Each structure stands twice: as structure tokens, then as C-alpha cells.
PDB file of C-alpha atoms in Angstrom:
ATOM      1  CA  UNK Q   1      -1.918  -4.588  10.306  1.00 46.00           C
ATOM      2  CA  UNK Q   2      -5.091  -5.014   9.681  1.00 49.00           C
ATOM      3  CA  UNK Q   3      -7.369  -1.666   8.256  1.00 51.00           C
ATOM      4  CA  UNK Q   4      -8.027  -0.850  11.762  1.00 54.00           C
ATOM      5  CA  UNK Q   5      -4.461  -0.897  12.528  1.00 55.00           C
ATOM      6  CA  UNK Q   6      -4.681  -4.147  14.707  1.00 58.00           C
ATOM      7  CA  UNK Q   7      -2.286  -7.056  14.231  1.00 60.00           C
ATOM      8  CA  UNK Q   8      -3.070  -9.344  11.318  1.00 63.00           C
ATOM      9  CA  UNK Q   9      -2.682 -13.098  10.786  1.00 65.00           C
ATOM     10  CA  UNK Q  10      -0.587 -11.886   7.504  1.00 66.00           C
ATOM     11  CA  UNK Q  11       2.014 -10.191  10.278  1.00 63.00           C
ATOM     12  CA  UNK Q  12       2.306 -13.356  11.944  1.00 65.00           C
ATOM     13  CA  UNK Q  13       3.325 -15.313   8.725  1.00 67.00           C
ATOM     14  CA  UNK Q  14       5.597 -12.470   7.637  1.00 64.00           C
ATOM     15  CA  UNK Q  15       7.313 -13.143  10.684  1.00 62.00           C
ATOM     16  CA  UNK Q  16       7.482 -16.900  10.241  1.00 64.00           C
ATOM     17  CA  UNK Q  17       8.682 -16.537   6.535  1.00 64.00           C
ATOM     18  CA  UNK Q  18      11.323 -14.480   8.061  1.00 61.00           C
ATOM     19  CA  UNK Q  19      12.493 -16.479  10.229  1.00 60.00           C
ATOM     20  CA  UNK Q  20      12.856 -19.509   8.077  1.00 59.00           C
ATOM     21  CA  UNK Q  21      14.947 -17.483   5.603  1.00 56.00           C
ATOM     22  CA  UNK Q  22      11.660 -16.993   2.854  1.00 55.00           C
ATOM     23  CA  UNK Q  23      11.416 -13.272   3.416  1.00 54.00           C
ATOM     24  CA  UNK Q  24      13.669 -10.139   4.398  1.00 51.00           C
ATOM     25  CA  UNK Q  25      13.617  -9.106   7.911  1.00 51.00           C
ATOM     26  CA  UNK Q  26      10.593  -7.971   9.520  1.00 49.00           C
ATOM     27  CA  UNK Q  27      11.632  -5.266  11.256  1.00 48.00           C
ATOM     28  CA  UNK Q  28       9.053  -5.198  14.051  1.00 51.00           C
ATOM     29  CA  UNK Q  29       9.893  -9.060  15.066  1.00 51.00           C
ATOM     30  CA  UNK Q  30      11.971  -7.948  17.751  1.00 51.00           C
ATOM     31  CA  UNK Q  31       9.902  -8.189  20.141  1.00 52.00           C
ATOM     32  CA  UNK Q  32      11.810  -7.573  23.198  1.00 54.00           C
ATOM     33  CA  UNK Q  33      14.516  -5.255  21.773  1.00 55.00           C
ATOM     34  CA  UNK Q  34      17.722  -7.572  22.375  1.00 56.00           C
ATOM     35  CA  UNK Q  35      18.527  -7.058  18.487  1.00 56.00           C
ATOM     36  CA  UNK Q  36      17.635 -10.608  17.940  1.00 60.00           C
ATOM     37  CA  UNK Q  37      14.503 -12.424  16.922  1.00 61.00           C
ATOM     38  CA  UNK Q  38      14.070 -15.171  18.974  1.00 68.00           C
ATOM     39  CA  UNK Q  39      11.121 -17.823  18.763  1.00 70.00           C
ATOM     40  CA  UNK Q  40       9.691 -16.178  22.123  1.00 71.00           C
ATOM     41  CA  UNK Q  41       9.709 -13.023  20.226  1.00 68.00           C
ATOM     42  CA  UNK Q  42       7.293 -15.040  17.218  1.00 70.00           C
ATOM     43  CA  UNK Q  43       5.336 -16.826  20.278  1.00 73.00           C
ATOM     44  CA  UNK Q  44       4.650 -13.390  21.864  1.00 72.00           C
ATOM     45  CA  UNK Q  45       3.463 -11.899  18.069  1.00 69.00           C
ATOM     46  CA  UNK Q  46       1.306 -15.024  17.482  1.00 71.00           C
ATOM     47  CA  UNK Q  47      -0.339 -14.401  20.751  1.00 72.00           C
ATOM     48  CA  UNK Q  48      -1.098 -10.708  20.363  1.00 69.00           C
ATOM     49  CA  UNK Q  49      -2.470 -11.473  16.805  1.00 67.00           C
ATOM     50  CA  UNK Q  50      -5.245 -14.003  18.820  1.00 67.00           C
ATOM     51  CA  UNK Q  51      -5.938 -11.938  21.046  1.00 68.00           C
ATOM     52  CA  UNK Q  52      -4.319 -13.851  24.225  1.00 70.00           C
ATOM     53  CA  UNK Q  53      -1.552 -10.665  24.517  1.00 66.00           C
ATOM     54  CA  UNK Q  54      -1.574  -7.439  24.165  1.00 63.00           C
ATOM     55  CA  UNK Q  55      -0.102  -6.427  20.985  1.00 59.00           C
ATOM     56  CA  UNK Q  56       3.668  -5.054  22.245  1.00 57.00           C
ATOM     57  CA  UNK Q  57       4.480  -1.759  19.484  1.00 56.00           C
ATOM     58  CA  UNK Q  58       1.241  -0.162  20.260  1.00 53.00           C
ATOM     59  CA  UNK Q  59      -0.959   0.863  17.099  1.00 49.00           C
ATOM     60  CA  UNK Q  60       0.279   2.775  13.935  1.00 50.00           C
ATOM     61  CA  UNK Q  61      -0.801   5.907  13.328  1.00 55.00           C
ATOM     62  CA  UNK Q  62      -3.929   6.141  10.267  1.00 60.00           C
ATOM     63  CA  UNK Q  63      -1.995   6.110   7.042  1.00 72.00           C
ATOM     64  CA  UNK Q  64      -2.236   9.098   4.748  1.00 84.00           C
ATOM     65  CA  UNK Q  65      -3.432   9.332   1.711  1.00 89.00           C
ATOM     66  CA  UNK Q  66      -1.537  10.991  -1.562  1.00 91.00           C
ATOM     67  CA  UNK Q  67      -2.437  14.322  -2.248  1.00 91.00           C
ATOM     68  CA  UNK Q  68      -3.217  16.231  -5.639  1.00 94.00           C
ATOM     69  CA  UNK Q  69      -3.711  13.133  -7.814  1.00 94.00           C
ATOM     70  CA  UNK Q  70      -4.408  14.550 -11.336  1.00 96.00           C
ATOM     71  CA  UNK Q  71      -4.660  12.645 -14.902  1.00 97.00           C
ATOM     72  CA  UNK Q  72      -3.382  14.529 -18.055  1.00 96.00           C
ATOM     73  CA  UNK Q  73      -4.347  13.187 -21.402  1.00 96.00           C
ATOM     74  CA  UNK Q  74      -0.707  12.506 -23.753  1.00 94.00           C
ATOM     75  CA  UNK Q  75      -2.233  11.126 -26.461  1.00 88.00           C
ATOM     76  CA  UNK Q  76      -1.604   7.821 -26.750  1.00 92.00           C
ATOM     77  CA  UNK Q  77      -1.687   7.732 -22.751  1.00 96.00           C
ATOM     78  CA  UNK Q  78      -2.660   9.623 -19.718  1.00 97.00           C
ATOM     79  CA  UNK Q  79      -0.273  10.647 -17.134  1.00 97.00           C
ATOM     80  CA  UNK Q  80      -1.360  10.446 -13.727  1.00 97.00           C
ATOM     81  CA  UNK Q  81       0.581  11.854 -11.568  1.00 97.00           C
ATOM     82  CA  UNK Q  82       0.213  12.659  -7.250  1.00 96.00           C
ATOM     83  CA  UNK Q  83       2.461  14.635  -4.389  1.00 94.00           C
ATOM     84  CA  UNK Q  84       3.845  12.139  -1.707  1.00 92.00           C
ATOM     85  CA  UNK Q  85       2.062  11.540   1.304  1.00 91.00           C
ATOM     86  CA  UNK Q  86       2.544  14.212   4.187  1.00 86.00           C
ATOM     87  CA  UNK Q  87       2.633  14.411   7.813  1.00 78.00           C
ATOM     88  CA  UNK Q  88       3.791  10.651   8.237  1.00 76.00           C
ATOM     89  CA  UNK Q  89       6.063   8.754  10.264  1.00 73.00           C
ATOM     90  CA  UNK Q  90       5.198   5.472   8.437  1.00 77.00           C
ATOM     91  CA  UNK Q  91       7.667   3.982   6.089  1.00 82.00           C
ATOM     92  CA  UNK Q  92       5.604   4.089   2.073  1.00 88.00           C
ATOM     93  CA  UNK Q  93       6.725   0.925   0.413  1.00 89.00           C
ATOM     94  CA  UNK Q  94       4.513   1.156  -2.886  1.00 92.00           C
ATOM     95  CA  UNK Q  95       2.051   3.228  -4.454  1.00 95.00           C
ATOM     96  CA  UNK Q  96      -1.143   1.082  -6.536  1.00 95.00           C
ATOM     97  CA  UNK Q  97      -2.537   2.541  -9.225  1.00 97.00           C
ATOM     98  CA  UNK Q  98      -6.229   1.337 -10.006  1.00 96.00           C
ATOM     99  CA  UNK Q  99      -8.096   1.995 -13.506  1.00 97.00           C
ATOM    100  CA  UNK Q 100     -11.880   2.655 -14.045  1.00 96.00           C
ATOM    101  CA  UNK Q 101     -12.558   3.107 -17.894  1.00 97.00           C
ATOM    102  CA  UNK Q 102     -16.587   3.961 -19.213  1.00 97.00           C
ATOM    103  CA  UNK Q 103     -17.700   3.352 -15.441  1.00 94.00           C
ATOM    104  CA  UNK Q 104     -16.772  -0.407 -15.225  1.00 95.00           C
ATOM    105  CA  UNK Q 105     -15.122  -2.371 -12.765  1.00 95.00           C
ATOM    106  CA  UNK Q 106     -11.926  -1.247 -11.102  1.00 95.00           C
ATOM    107  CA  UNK Q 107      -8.249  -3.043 -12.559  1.00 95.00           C
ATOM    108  CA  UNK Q 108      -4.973  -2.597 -11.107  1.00 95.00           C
ATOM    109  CA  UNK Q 109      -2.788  -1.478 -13.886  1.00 96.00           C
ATOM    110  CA  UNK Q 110       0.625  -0.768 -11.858  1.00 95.00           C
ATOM    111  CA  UNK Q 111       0.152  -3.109  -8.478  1.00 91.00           C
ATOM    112  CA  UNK Q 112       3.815  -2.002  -6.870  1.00 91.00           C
ATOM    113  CA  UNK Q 113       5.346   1.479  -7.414  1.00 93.00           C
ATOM    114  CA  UNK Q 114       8.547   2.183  -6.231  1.00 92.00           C
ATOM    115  CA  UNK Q 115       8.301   4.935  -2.957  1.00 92.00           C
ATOM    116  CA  UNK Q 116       9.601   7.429  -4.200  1.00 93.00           C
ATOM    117  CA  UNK Q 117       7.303   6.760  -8.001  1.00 95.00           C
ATOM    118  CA  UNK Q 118       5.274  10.015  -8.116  1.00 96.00           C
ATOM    119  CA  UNK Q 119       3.773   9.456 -11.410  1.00 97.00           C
ATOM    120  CA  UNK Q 120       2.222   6.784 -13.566  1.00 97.00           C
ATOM    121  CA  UNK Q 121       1.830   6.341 -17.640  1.00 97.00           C
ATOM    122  CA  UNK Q 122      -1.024   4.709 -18.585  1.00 97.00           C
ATOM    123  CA  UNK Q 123       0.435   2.868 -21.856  1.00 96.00           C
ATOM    124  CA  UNK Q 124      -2.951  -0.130 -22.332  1.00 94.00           C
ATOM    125  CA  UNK Q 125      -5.645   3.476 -22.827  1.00 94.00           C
ATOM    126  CA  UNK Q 126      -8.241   1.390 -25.131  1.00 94.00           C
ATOM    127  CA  UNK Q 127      -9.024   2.364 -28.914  1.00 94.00           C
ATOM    128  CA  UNK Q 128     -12.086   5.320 -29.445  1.00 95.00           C
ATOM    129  CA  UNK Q 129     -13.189   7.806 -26.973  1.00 96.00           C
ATOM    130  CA  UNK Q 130     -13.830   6.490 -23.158  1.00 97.00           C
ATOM    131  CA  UNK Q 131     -14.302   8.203 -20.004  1.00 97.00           C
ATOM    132  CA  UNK Q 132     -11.057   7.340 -17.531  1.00 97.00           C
ATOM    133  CA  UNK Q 133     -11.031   7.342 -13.819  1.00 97.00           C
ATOM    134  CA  UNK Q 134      -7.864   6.466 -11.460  1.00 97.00           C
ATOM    135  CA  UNK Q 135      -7.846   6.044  -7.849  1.00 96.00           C
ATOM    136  CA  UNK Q 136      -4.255   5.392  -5.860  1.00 96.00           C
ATOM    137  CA  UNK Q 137      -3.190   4.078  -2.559  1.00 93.00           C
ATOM    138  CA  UNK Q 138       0.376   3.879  -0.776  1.00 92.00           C
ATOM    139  CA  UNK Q 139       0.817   0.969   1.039  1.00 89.00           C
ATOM    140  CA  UNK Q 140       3.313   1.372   3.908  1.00 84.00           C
ATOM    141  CA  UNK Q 141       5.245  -0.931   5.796  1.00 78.00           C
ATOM    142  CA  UNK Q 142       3.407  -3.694   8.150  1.00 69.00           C
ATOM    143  CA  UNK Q 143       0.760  -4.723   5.269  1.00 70.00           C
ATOM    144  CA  UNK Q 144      -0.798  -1.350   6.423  1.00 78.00           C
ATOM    145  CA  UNK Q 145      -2.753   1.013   3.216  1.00 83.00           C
ATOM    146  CA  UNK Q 146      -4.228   4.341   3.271  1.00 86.00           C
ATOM    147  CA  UNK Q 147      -7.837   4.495   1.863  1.00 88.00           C
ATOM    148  CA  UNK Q 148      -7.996   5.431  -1.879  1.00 91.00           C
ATOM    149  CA  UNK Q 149      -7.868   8.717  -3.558  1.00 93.00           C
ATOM    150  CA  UNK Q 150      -9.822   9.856  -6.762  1.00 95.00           C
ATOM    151  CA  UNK Q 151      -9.225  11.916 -10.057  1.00 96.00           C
ATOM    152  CA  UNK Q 152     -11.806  13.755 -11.646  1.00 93.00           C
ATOM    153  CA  UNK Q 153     -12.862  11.156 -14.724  1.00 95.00           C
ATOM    154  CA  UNK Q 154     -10.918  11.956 -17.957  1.00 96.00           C
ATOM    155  CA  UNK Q 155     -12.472  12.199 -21.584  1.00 96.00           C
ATOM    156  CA  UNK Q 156      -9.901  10.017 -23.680  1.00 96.00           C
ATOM    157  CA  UNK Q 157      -9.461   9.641 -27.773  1.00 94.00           C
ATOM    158  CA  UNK Q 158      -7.065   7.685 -28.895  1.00 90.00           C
TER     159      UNK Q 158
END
């Protein structure tokens, strides 16, 4: 899904990975609910994701964001640590954890943690004194991401 929860060109290769064997099963493929994916079951996806059918599951609900995302400085690293997402009937499949250090540019510094990861140690914190930011998303099943949350910015020696 796309970050207006429409059906993505992404959903229709996931589907076609699947169902040449590159890629576990999708579990929304089945189109028609027979228990098997079928190539009209792909046709009907590819179509919705055009725009020539209406897209058959109906749209996601908005995906939540974590709540109480804090940092904690352990010297040598900071701990940053979040409560799951609540209120949800979407499956999380990873958290990403994203690094601002001095007011630079944003890095990912842990791209896939596990679901049920509700913390992060920041092992690469930089030599001297900096000013450390983090900001964390869950991404859920169907490609689908909640918008980013922020922590305070962190004074860091180590």
C-alpha cells in the first residue's frame, strides 16, 4: 500500500514474486477466497493497482505510530527504547530506527527490527560530545508504515 493506503505497484510484484516461488506467500493474493492463488486472482490485483478495478480488500486502516520513544545515555551507547503500537488490527513486521547526530542528515542505523524488538542500542555513538536525535517507524504488513516518531535530542560524551 501506498502512504495513502491505496494499492501499490510494489503489491503487485510481491504478488508475482510469490507466485513464481521468489517470495513467501502474500497473504492478501487470494483474491477470491477459494484458498488458492490463481493467475485471475494476480490479473484482478494488477488491475486494481491501475486503476481499471476496484481494489477487492477495501483500504487498511492508518497505521499507528509507537508510543513513548525515549533515548537514555549508557555510556558508550544510548538506549532507545518505545511501547508497541496500540489500537491496531494491522500485522507490525519491523520497527526502523533512524539516527540524527549534531543536526545532520538522517541514517538508518537498525533498518529491520524484529516485531516484537521494543528497544534499540546504539553501539556506532561517535567520539566527543554530540547532540543525538532518533525517530522510529513500524512498518506493517502490505509495504504499509506509520509516519515517524521523535525523541527529545540527547547530549552525548563518549
Amino acid at each position: 500500500m501506498d502512504g495513502d493506503g491505496h494499492p501499490s505497484v510494489d503489491d503487485a510484484i510481491r504478488v508475482m514474486r510469490m507466485l513464481v516461488g521468489l517470495d513467501q506467500q502474500y497473504i492478501y493474493a487470494d483474491v477470491d477466497g477459494d484458498g488458492a492463488i490463481t493467475v485471475a486472482d494476480v490479473i484482478k490485483l494488477l488491475r486494481a493497482v491501475v486503476g481499471l478495478e476496484q481494489w477487492p480488500f477495501g483500504y487498511p486502516e492508518p497505521a499507528n505510530q509507537v508510543s513513548n520513544l525515549q533515548v537514555q545515555a549508557q555510556s558508550p551507547n544510548i538506549l532507545v527504547t518505545w511501547g508497541a503500537p496500540a489500537d491496531t488490527e494491522l500485522t507490525v513486521v519491523s520497527y526502523e530506527v533512524a539516527r540524527q547526530v549534531d543536526g545532520g542528515g538522517w541514517s538508518i542505523v537498525a533498518a529491520e527490527l524484529g516485531p516484537t524488538t521494543l528497544q534499540y542500542r546504539d553501539t556506532s555513538t561517535q567520539s566527543g560530545t554530540h547532540d543525538y536525535q532518533y525517530r522510529l517507524r513500524v512498518k506493517y504488513i502490505l509495504s504499509q508504515a506509520s509516519l515517524y516518531t521523535y525523541s527529545g535530542s540527547l547530549r552525548f560524551t563518549r
